[in-house]
Short mmCIF file of C-alpha atoms and ligand atoms in Angstrom, two decimals:
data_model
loop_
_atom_site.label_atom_id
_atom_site.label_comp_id
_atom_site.label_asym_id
_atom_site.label_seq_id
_atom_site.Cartn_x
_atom_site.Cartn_y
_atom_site.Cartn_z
CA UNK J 1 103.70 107.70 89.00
CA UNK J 2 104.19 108.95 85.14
CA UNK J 3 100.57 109.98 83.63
CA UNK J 4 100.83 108.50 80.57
CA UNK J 5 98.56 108.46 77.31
CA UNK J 6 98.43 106.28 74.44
CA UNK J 7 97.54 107.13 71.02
CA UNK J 8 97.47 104.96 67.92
CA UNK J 9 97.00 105.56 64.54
CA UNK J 10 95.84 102.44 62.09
CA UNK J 11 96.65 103.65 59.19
CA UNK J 12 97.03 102.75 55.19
CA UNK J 13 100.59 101.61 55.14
CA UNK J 14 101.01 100.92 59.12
CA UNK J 15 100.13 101.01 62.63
CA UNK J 16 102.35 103.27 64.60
CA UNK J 17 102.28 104.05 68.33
CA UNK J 18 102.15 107.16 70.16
CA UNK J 19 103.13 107.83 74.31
CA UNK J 20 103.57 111.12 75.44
CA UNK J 21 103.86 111.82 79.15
CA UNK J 22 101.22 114.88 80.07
CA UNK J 23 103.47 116.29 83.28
CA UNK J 24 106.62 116.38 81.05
CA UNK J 25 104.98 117.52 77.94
CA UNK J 26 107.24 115.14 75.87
CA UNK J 27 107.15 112.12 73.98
CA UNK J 28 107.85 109.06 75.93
CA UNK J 29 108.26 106.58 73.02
CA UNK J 30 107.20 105.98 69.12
CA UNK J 31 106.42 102.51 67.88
CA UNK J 32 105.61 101.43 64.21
CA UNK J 33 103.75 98.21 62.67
CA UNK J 34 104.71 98.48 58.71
CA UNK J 35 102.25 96.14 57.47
CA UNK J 36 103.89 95.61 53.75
CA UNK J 37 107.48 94.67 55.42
CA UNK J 38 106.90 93.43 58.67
CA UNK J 39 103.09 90.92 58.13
CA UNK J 40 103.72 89.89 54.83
CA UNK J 41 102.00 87.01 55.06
CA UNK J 42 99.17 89.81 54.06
CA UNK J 43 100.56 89.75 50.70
CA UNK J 44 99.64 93.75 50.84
CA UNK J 45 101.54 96.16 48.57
CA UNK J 46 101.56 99.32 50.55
CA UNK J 47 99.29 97.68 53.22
CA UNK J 48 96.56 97.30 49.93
CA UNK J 49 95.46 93.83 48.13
CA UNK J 50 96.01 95.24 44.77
CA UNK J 51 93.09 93.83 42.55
CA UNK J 52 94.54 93.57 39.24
CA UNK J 53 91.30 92.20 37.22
CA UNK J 54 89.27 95.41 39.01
CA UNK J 55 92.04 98.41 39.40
CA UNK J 56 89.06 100.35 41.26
CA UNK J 57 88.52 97.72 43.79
CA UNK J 58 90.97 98.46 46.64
CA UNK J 59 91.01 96.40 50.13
CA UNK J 60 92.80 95.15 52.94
CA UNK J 61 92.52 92.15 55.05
CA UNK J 62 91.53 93.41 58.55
CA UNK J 63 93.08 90.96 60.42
CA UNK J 64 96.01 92.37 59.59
CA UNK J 65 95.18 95.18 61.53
CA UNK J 66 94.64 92.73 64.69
CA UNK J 67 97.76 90.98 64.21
CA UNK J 68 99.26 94.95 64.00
CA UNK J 69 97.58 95.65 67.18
CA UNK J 70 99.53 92.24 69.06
CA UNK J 71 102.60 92.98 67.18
CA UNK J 72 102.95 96.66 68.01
CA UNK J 73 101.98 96.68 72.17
CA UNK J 74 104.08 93.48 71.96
CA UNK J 75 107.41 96.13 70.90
CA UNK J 76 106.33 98.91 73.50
CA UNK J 77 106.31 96.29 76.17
CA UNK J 78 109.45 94.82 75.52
CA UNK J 79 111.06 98.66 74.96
CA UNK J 80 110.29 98.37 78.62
CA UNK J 81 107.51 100.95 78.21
CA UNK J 82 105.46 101.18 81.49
CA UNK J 83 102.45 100.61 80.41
CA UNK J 84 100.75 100.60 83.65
CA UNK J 85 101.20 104.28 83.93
CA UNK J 86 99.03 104.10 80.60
CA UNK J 87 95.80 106.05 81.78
CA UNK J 88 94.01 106.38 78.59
CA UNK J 89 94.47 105.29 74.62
CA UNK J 90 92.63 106.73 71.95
CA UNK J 91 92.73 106.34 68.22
CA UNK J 92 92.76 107.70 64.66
CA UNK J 93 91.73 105.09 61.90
CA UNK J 94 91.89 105.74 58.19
CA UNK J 95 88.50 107.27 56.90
CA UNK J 96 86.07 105.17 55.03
CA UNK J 97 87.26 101.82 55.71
CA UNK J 98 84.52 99.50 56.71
CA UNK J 99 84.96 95.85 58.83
CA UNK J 100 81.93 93.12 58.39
CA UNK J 101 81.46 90.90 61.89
CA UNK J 102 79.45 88.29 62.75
CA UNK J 103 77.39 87.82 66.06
CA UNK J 104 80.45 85.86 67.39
CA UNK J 105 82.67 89.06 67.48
CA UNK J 106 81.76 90.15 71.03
CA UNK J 107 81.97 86.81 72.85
CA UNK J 108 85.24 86.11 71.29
CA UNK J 109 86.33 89.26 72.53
CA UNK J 110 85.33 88.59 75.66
CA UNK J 111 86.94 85.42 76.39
CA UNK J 112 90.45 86.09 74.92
CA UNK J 113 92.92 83.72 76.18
CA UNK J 114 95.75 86.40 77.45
CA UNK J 115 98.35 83.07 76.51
CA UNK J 116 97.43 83.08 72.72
CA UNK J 117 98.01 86.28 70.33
CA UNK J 118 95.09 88.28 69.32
CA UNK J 119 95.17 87.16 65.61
CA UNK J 120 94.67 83.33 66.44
CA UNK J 121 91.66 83.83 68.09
CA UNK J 122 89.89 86.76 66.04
CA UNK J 123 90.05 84.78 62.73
CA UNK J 124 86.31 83.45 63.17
CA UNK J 125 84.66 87.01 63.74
CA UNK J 126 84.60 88.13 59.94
CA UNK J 127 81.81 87.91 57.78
CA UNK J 128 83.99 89.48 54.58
CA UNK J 129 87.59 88.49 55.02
CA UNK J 130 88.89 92.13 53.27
CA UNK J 131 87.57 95.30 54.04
CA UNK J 132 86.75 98.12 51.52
CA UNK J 133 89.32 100.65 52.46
CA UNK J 134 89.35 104.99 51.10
CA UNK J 135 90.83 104.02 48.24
CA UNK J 136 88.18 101.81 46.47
CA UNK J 137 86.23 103.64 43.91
CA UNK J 138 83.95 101.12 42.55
CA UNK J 139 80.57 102.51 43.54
CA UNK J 140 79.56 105.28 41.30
CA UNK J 141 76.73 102.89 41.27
CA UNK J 142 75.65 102.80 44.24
CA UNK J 143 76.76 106.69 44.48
CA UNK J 144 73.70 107.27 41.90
CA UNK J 145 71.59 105.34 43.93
CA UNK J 146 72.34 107.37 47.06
CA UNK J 147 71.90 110.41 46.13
CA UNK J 148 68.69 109.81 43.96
CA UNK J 149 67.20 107.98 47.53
CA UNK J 150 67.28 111.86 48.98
CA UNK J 151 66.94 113.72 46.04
CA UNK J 152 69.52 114.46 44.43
CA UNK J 153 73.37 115.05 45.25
CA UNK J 154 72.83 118.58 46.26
CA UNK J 155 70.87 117.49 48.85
CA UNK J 156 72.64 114.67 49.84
CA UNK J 157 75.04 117.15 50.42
CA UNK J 158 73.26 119.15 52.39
CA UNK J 159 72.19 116.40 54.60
CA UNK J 160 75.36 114.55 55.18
CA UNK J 161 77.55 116.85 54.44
CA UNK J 162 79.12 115.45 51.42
CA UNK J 163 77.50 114.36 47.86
CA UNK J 164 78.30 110.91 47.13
CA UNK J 165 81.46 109.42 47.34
CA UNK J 166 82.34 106.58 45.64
CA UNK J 167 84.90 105.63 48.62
CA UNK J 168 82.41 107.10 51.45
CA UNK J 169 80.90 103.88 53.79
CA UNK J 170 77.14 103.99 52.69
CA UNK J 171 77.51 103.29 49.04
CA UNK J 172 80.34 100.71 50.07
CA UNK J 173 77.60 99.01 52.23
CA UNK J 174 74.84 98.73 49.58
CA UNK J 175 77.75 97.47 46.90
CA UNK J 176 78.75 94.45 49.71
CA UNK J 177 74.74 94.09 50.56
CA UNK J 178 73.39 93.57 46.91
CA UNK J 179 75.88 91.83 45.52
CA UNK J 180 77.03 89.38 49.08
CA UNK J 181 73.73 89.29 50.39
CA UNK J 182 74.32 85.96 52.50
CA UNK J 183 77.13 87.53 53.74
CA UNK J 184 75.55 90.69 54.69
CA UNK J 185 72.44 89.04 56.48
CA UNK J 186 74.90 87.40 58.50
CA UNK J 187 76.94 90.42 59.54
CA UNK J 188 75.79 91.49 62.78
CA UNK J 189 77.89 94.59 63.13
CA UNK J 190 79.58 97.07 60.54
CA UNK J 191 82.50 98.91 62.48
CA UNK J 192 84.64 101.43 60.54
CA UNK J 193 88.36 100.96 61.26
CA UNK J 194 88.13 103.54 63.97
CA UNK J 195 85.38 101.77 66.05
CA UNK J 196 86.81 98.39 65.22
CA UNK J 197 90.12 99.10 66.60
CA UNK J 198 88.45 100.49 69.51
CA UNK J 199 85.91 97.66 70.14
CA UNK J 200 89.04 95.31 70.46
CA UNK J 201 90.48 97.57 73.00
CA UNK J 202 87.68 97.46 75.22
CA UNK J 203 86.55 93.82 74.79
CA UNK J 204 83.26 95.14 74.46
CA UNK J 205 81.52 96.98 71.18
CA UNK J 206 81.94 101.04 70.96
CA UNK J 207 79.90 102.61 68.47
CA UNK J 208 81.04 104.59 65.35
CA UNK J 209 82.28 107.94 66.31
CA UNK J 210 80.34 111.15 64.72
CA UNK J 211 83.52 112.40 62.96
CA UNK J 212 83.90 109.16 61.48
CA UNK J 213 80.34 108.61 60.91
CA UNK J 214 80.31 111.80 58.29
CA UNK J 215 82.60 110.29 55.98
CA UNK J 216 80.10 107.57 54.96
CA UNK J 217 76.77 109.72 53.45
CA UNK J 218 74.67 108.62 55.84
CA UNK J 219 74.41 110.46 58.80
CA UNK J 220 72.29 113.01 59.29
CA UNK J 221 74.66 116.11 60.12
CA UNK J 222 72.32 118.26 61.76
CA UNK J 223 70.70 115.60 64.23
CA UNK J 224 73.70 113.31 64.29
CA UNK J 225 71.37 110.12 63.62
CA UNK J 226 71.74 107.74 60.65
CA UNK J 227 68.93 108.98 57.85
CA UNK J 228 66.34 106.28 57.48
CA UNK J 229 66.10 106.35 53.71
CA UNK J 230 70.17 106.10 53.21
CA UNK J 231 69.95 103.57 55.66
CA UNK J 232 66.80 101.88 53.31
CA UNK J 233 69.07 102.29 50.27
CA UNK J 234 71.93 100.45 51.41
CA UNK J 235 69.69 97.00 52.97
CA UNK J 236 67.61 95.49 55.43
CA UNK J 237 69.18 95.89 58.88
CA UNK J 238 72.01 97.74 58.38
CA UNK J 239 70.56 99.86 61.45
CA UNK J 240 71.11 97.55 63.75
CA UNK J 241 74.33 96.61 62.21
CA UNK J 242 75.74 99.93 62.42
CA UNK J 243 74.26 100.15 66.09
CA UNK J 244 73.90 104.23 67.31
CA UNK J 245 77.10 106.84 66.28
CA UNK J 246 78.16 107.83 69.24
CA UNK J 247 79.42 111.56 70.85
CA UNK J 248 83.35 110.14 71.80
CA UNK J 249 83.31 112.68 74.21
CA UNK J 250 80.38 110.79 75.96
CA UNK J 251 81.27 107.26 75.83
CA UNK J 252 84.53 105.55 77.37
CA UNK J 253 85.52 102.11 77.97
CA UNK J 254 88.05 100.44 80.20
CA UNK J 255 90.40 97.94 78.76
CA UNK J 256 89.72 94.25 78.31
CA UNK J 257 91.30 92.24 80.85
CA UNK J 258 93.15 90.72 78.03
CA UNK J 259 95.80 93.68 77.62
CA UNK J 260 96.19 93.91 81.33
CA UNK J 261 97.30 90.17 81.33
CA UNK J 262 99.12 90.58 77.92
CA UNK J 263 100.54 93.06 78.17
CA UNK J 264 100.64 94.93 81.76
CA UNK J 265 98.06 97.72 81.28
CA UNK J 266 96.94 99.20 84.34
CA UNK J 267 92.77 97.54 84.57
CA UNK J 268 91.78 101.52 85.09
CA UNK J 269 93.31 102.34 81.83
CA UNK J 270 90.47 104.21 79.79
CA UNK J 271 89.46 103.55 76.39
CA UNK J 272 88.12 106.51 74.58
CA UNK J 273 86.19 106.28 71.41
CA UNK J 274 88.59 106.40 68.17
CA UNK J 275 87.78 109.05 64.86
CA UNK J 276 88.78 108.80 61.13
CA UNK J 277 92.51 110.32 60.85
CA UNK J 278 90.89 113.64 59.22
CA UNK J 279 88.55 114.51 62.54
CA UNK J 280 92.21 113.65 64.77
CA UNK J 281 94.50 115.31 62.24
CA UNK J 282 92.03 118.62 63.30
CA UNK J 283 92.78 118.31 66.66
CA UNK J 284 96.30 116.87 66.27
CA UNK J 285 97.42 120.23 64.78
CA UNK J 286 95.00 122.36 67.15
CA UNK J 287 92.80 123.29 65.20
CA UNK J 288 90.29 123.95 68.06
CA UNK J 289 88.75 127.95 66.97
CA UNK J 290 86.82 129.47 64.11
CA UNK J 291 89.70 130.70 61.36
CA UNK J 292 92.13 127.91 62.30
CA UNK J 293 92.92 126.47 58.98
CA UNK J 294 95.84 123.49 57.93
CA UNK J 295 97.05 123.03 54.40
CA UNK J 296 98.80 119.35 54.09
CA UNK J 297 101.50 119.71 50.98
CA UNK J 298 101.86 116.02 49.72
CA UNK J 299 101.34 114.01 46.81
CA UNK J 300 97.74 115.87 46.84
CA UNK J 301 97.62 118.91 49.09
CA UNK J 302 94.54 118.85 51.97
CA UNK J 303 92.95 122.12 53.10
CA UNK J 304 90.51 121.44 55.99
CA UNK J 305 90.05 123.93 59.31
CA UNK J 306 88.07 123.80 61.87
CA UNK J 307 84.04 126.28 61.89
CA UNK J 308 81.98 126.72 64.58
CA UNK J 309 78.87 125.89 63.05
CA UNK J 310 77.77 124.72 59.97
CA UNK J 311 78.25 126.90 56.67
CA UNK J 312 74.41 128.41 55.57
CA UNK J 313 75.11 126.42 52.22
CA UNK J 314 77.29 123.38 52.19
CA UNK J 315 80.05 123.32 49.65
CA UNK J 316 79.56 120.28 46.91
CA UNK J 317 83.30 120.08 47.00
CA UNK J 318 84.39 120.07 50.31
CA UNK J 319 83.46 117.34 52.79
CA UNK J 320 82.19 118.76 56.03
CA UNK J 321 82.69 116.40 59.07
CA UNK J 322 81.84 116.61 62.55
CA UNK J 323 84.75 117.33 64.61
CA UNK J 324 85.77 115.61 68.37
CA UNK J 325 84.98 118.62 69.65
CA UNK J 326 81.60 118.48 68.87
CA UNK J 327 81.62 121.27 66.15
CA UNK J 328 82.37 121.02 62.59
CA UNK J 329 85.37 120.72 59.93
CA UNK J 330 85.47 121.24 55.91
CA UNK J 331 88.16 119.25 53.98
CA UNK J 332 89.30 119.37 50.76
CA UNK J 333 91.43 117.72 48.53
CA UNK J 334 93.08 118.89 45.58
CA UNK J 335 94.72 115.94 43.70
CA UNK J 336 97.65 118.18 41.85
CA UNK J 337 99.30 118.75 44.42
CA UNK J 338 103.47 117.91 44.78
CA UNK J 339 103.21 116.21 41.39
CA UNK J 340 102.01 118.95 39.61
CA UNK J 341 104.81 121.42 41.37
CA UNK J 342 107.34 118.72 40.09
CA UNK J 343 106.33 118.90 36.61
CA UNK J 344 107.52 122.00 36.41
CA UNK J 345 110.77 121.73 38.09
CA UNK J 346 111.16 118.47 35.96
CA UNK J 347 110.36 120.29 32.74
CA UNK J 348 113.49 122.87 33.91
CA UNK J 349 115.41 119.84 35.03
CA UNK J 350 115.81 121.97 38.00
CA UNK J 351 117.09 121.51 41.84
CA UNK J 352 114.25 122.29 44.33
CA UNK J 353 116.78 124.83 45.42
CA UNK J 354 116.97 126.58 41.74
CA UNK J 355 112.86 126.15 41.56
CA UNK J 356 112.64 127.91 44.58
CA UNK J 357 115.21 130.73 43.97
CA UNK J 358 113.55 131.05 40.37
CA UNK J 359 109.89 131.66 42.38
CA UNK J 360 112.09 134.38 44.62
CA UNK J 361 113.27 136.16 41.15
CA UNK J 362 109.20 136.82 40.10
CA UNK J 363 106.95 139.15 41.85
CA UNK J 364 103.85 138.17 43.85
CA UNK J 365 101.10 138.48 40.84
CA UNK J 366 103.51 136.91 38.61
CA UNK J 367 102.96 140.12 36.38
CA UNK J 368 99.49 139.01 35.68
CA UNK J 369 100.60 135.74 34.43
CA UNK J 370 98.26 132.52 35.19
CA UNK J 371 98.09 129.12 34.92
CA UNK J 372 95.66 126.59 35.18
CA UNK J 373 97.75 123.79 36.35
CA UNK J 374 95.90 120.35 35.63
CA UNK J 375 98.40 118.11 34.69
CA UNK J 376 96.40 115.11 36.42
CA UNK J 377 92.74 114.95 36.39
CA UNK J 378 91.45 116.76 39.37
CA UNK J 379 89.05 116.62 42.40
CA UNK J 380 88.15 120.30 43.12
CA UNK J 381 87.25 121.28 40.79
CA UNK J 382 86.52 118.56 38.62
CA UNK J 383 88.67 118.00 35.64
CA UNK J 384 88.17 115.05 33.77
CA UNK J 385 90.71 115.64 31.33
CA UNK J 386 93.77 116.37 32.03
CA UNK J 387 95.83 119.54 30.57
CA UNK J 388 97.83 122.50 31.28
CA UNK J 389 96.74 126.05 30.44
CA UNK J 390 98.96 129.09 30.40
CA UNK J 391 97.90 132.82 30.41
CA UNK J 392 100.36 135.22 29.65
CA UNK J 393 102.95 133.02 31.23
CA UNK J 394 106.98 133.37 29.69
CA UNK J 395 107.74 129.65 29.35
CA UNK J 396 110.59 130.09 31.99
CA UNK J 397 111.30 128.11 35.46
CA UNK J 398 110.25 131.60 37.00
CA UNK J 399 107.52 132.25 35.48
CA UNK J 400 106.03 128.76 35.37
CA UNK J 401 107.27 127.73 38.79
CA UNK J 402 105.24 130.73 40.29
CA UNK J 403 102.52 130.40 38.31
CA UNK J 404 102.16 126.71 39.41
CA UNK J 405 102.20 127.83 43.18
CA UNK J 406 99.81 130.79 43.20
CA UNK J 407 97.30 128.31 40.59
CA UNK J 408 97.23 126.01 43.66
CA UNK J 409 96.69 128.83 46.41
CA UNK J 410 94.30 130.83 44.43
CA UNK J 411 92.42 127.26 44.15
CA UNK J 412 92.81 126.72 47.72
CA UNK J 413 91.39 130.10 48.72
CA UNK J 414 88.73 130.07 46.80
CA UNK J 415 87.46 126.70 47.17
CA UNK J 416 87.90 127.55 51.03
CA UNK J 417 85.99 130.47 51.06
CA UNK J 418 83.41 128.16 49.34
CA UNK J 419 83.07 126.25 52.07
CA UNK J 420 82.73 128.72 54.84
CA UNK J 421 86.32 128.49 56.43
CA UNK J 422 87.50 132.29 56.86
CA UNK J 423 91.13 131.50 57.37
CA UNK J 424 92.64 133.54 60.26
CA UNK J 425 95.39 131.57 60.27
CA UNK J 426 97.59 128.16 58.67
CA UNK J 427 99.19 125.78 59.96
CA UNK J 428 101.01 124.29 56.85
CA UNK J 429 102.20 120.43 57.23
CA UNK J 430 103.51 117.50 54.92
CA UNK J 431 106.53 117.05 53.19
CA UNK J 432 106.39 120.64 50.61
CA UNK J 433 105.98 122.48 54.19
CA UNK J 434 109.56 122.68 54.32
CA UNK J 435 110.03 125.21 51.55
CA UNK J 436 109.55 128.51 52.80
CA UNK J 437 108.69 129.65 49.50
CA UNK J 438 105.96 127.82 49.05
CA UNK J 439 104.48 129.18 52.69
CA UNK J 440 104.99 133.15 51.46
CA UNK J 441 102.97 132.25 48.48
CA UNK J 442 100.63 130.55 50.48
CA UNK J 443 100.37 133.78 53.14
CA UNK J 444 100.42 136.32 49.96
CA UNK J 445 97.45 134.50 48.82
CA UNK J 446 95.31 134.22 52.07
CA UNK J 447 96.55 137.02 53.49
CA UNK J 448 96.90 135.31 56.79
CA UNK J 449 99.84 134.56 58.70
CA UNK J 450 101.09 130.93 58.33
CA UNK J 451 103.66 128.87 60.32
C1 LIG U 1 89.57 111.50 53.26
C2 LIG U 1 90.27 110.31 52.78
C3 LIG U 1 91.68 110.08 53.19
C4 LIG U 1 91.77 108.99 54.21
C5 LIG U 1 93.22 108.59 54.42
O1 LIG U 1 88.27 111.60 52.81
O2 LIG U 1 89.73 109.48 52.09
O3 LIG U 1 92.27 111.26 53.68
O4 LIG U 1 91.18 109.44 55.40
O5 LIG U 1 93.33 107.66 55.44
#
């Protein structure tokens, strides 16, 4: 019999499926839920409700993610996908996200009719039909209040790990407490979309991972416990409503009964805790020693690696999560990232191919030419007004297309350093990854191999 594991990954835009078989080291089978084409009933634009009277508000029903759930084992099973060889699933949910449930949410999941899909009978378990997803940033509020309960944001930093994040779980959780306070005393759990997912698996509840848990400014880094003032700040009884965050490698769960019957899962088939998509994206690459380092090229570029303990100071602008090893992870993200390199190539009406052969023309160094290259506003570091600043720079492709590239790794490096990741080594991903260009630019300036 196949040994077969199951990952998912609940994501923004979708839901997408996972099987690899362990023996054969290869990939059984890949299954997608797109939630903006395929459960449009949702009325989601890019799996988001778009909230035009509040731009900053951004959520998403999470019974869509449910009905994603039913609709996606429903295509592995009829792929003819064994899923009894299934011996374990695991998870990666967006970060941030948080789901509101009332004290019927564990009996319903317990007595699941394996006849009826999952989204019929889940529709009674909400307490806040939408949930407050990575993208929201309407609580600089709440942000203030957060890091003025611990003194300051430097040490809110310190103690969670981040400074306060307008899309980051705590501050989300006073916002929905003070201004939906019937709702809130009536929520008997907050799950984030990791431990939701999860709990649904299992039929039973699972606790919020701690890789998950630091990306909502209120866990306690060091001790791994929910601080008592953060948890003061956001309303009476969240602690109980966020129940303890859990080690995942500690804590596994057999399936409900319902998947077996639904769906022909083996009843031995484990459940392992789920982590935000950052924490799995660590381990996903292998990221699993001091100096291992990953640099994501998209629409904003991601630098995060993996450290062995915490740095002496924590960096205000990186956030520092525990990873599912047990040890820790800084991750940064640096909004101009693929748009910015566009820009350039735009301004040149250039190919990628002539951008890239333009960069090959220049030295490393540029010849001491520089830019600063904010043509949005940007996270790290923080630029609240956009603009573009050259230093000694010819206005060429060459010279401009270079200049943009080293700006961004120079930024990177530094910012990394920051941090306390020593780079040994990168493992460069998303869609700019393909341009070998980019990667010698991104070696030159760390001075590390990268593949
Ligand atoms: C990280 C963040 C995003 C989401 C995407 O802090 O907000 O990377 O995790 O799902």
């Amino acid at each position: 019999m196949a040994e077969l594991y199951l990952g998912l990954d609940s994501s923004t835009q979708s839901l997408s499926a996972v099987i690899i078989d362990l023996q054969t080291q290869s990939i059984v089978v890949e299954e997608q839920v797109h939630y903006s084409s395929e459960l449009v009933h949702y009325n989601v634009t890019d799996g988001v409700l778009i909230n035009e009277q509040q731009p900053q508000v951004v959520h998403a029903p999470p019974l869509m993610w449910v009905e994603a759930l039913e609709c996606l084992l429903g295509k592995l099973k009829n792929n003819g996908v064994a899923l009894t060889d299934v011996v374990a699933i695991a998870g990666s949910g967006q970060q941030h996200g948080s789901v509101y449930l009332n004290n019927s949410f564990i009996p319903c999941l317990q007595q699941l009719d394996p006849a009826q899909p999952l989204q019929h009978q889940l529709t009674e378990i909400f307490t806040r039909s939408t949930s407050p997803i990575w993208m929201d940033s309407s609580t600089a509020q709440e942000c203030q209040q957060f890091a003025a309960a611990v003194g300051g944001d430097e040490a809110l930093c310190t103690l969670t790990g981040s400074v306060a994040i307008e899309r980051f779980t705590g501050p989300q959780i006073k916002k929905f407490a003070d201004s939906e306070s019937l709702a809130f005393n009536s929520t008997r759990h907050i799950c984030l979309v990791s431990s939701f997912m999860a709990s649904i698996l299992s039929g039973d509840y699972i606790g919020i991972d701690h890789g998950d848990a630091t990306g909502m400014n209120l866990l306690d880094i060091k001790n791994k416990k929910w601080d008592t003032r953060l948890l003061a700040c956001c309303g009476e009884g969240t602690a109980e409503k966020l129940g303890v965050a859990i080690d995942p490698s500690m804590q596994q769960g057999k399936i409900a009964s319902y998947f077996v019957q639904r769906f022909g899962f083996s009843a031995d088939c484990k459940i392992i805790p789920w982590s935000g998509d950052n924490p799995c994206s660590l381990i996903g690459l292998g990221l699993v020693e001091e100096g291992m380092t990953a640099i994501s090229l998209g629409t904003s570029d991601t630098c995060f690696g993996y450290m062995e303990k915490l740095p002496q100071q924590m960096s205000q602008w990186a956030h520092t999560f525990i990873a599912p090893t047990g040890a820790y992870m800084s991750l940064m993200c640096f909004k101009n990232g693929s748009l910015a390199r566009e820009a350039v190539r735009k301004k040149y009406a250039a190919t990628w191919e002539e951008w890239s052969a333009a960069i090959e023309s220049t030295p490393p160094g540029n010849n001491g030419a520089f830019m600063l290259p904010w043509f949005d506003l940007e996270i790290v570091p923080k630029i609240i007004q956009a603009g573009v600043r050259l230093f000694g720079c010819e206005e060429t492709l060459a010279s401009e297309a270079r200049a943009v590239v080293e700006a961004q790794m120079m930024a990177m490096a530094y910012h990394a350093a920051e941090a306390g990741l020593k780079p040994n080594a990168i493992r460069a991903t998303g869609g700019a990854s393909t341009n070998p260009v980019i990667l010698q630019i991104m070696a030159d300036v760390f001075q590390v191999p990268v593949d």
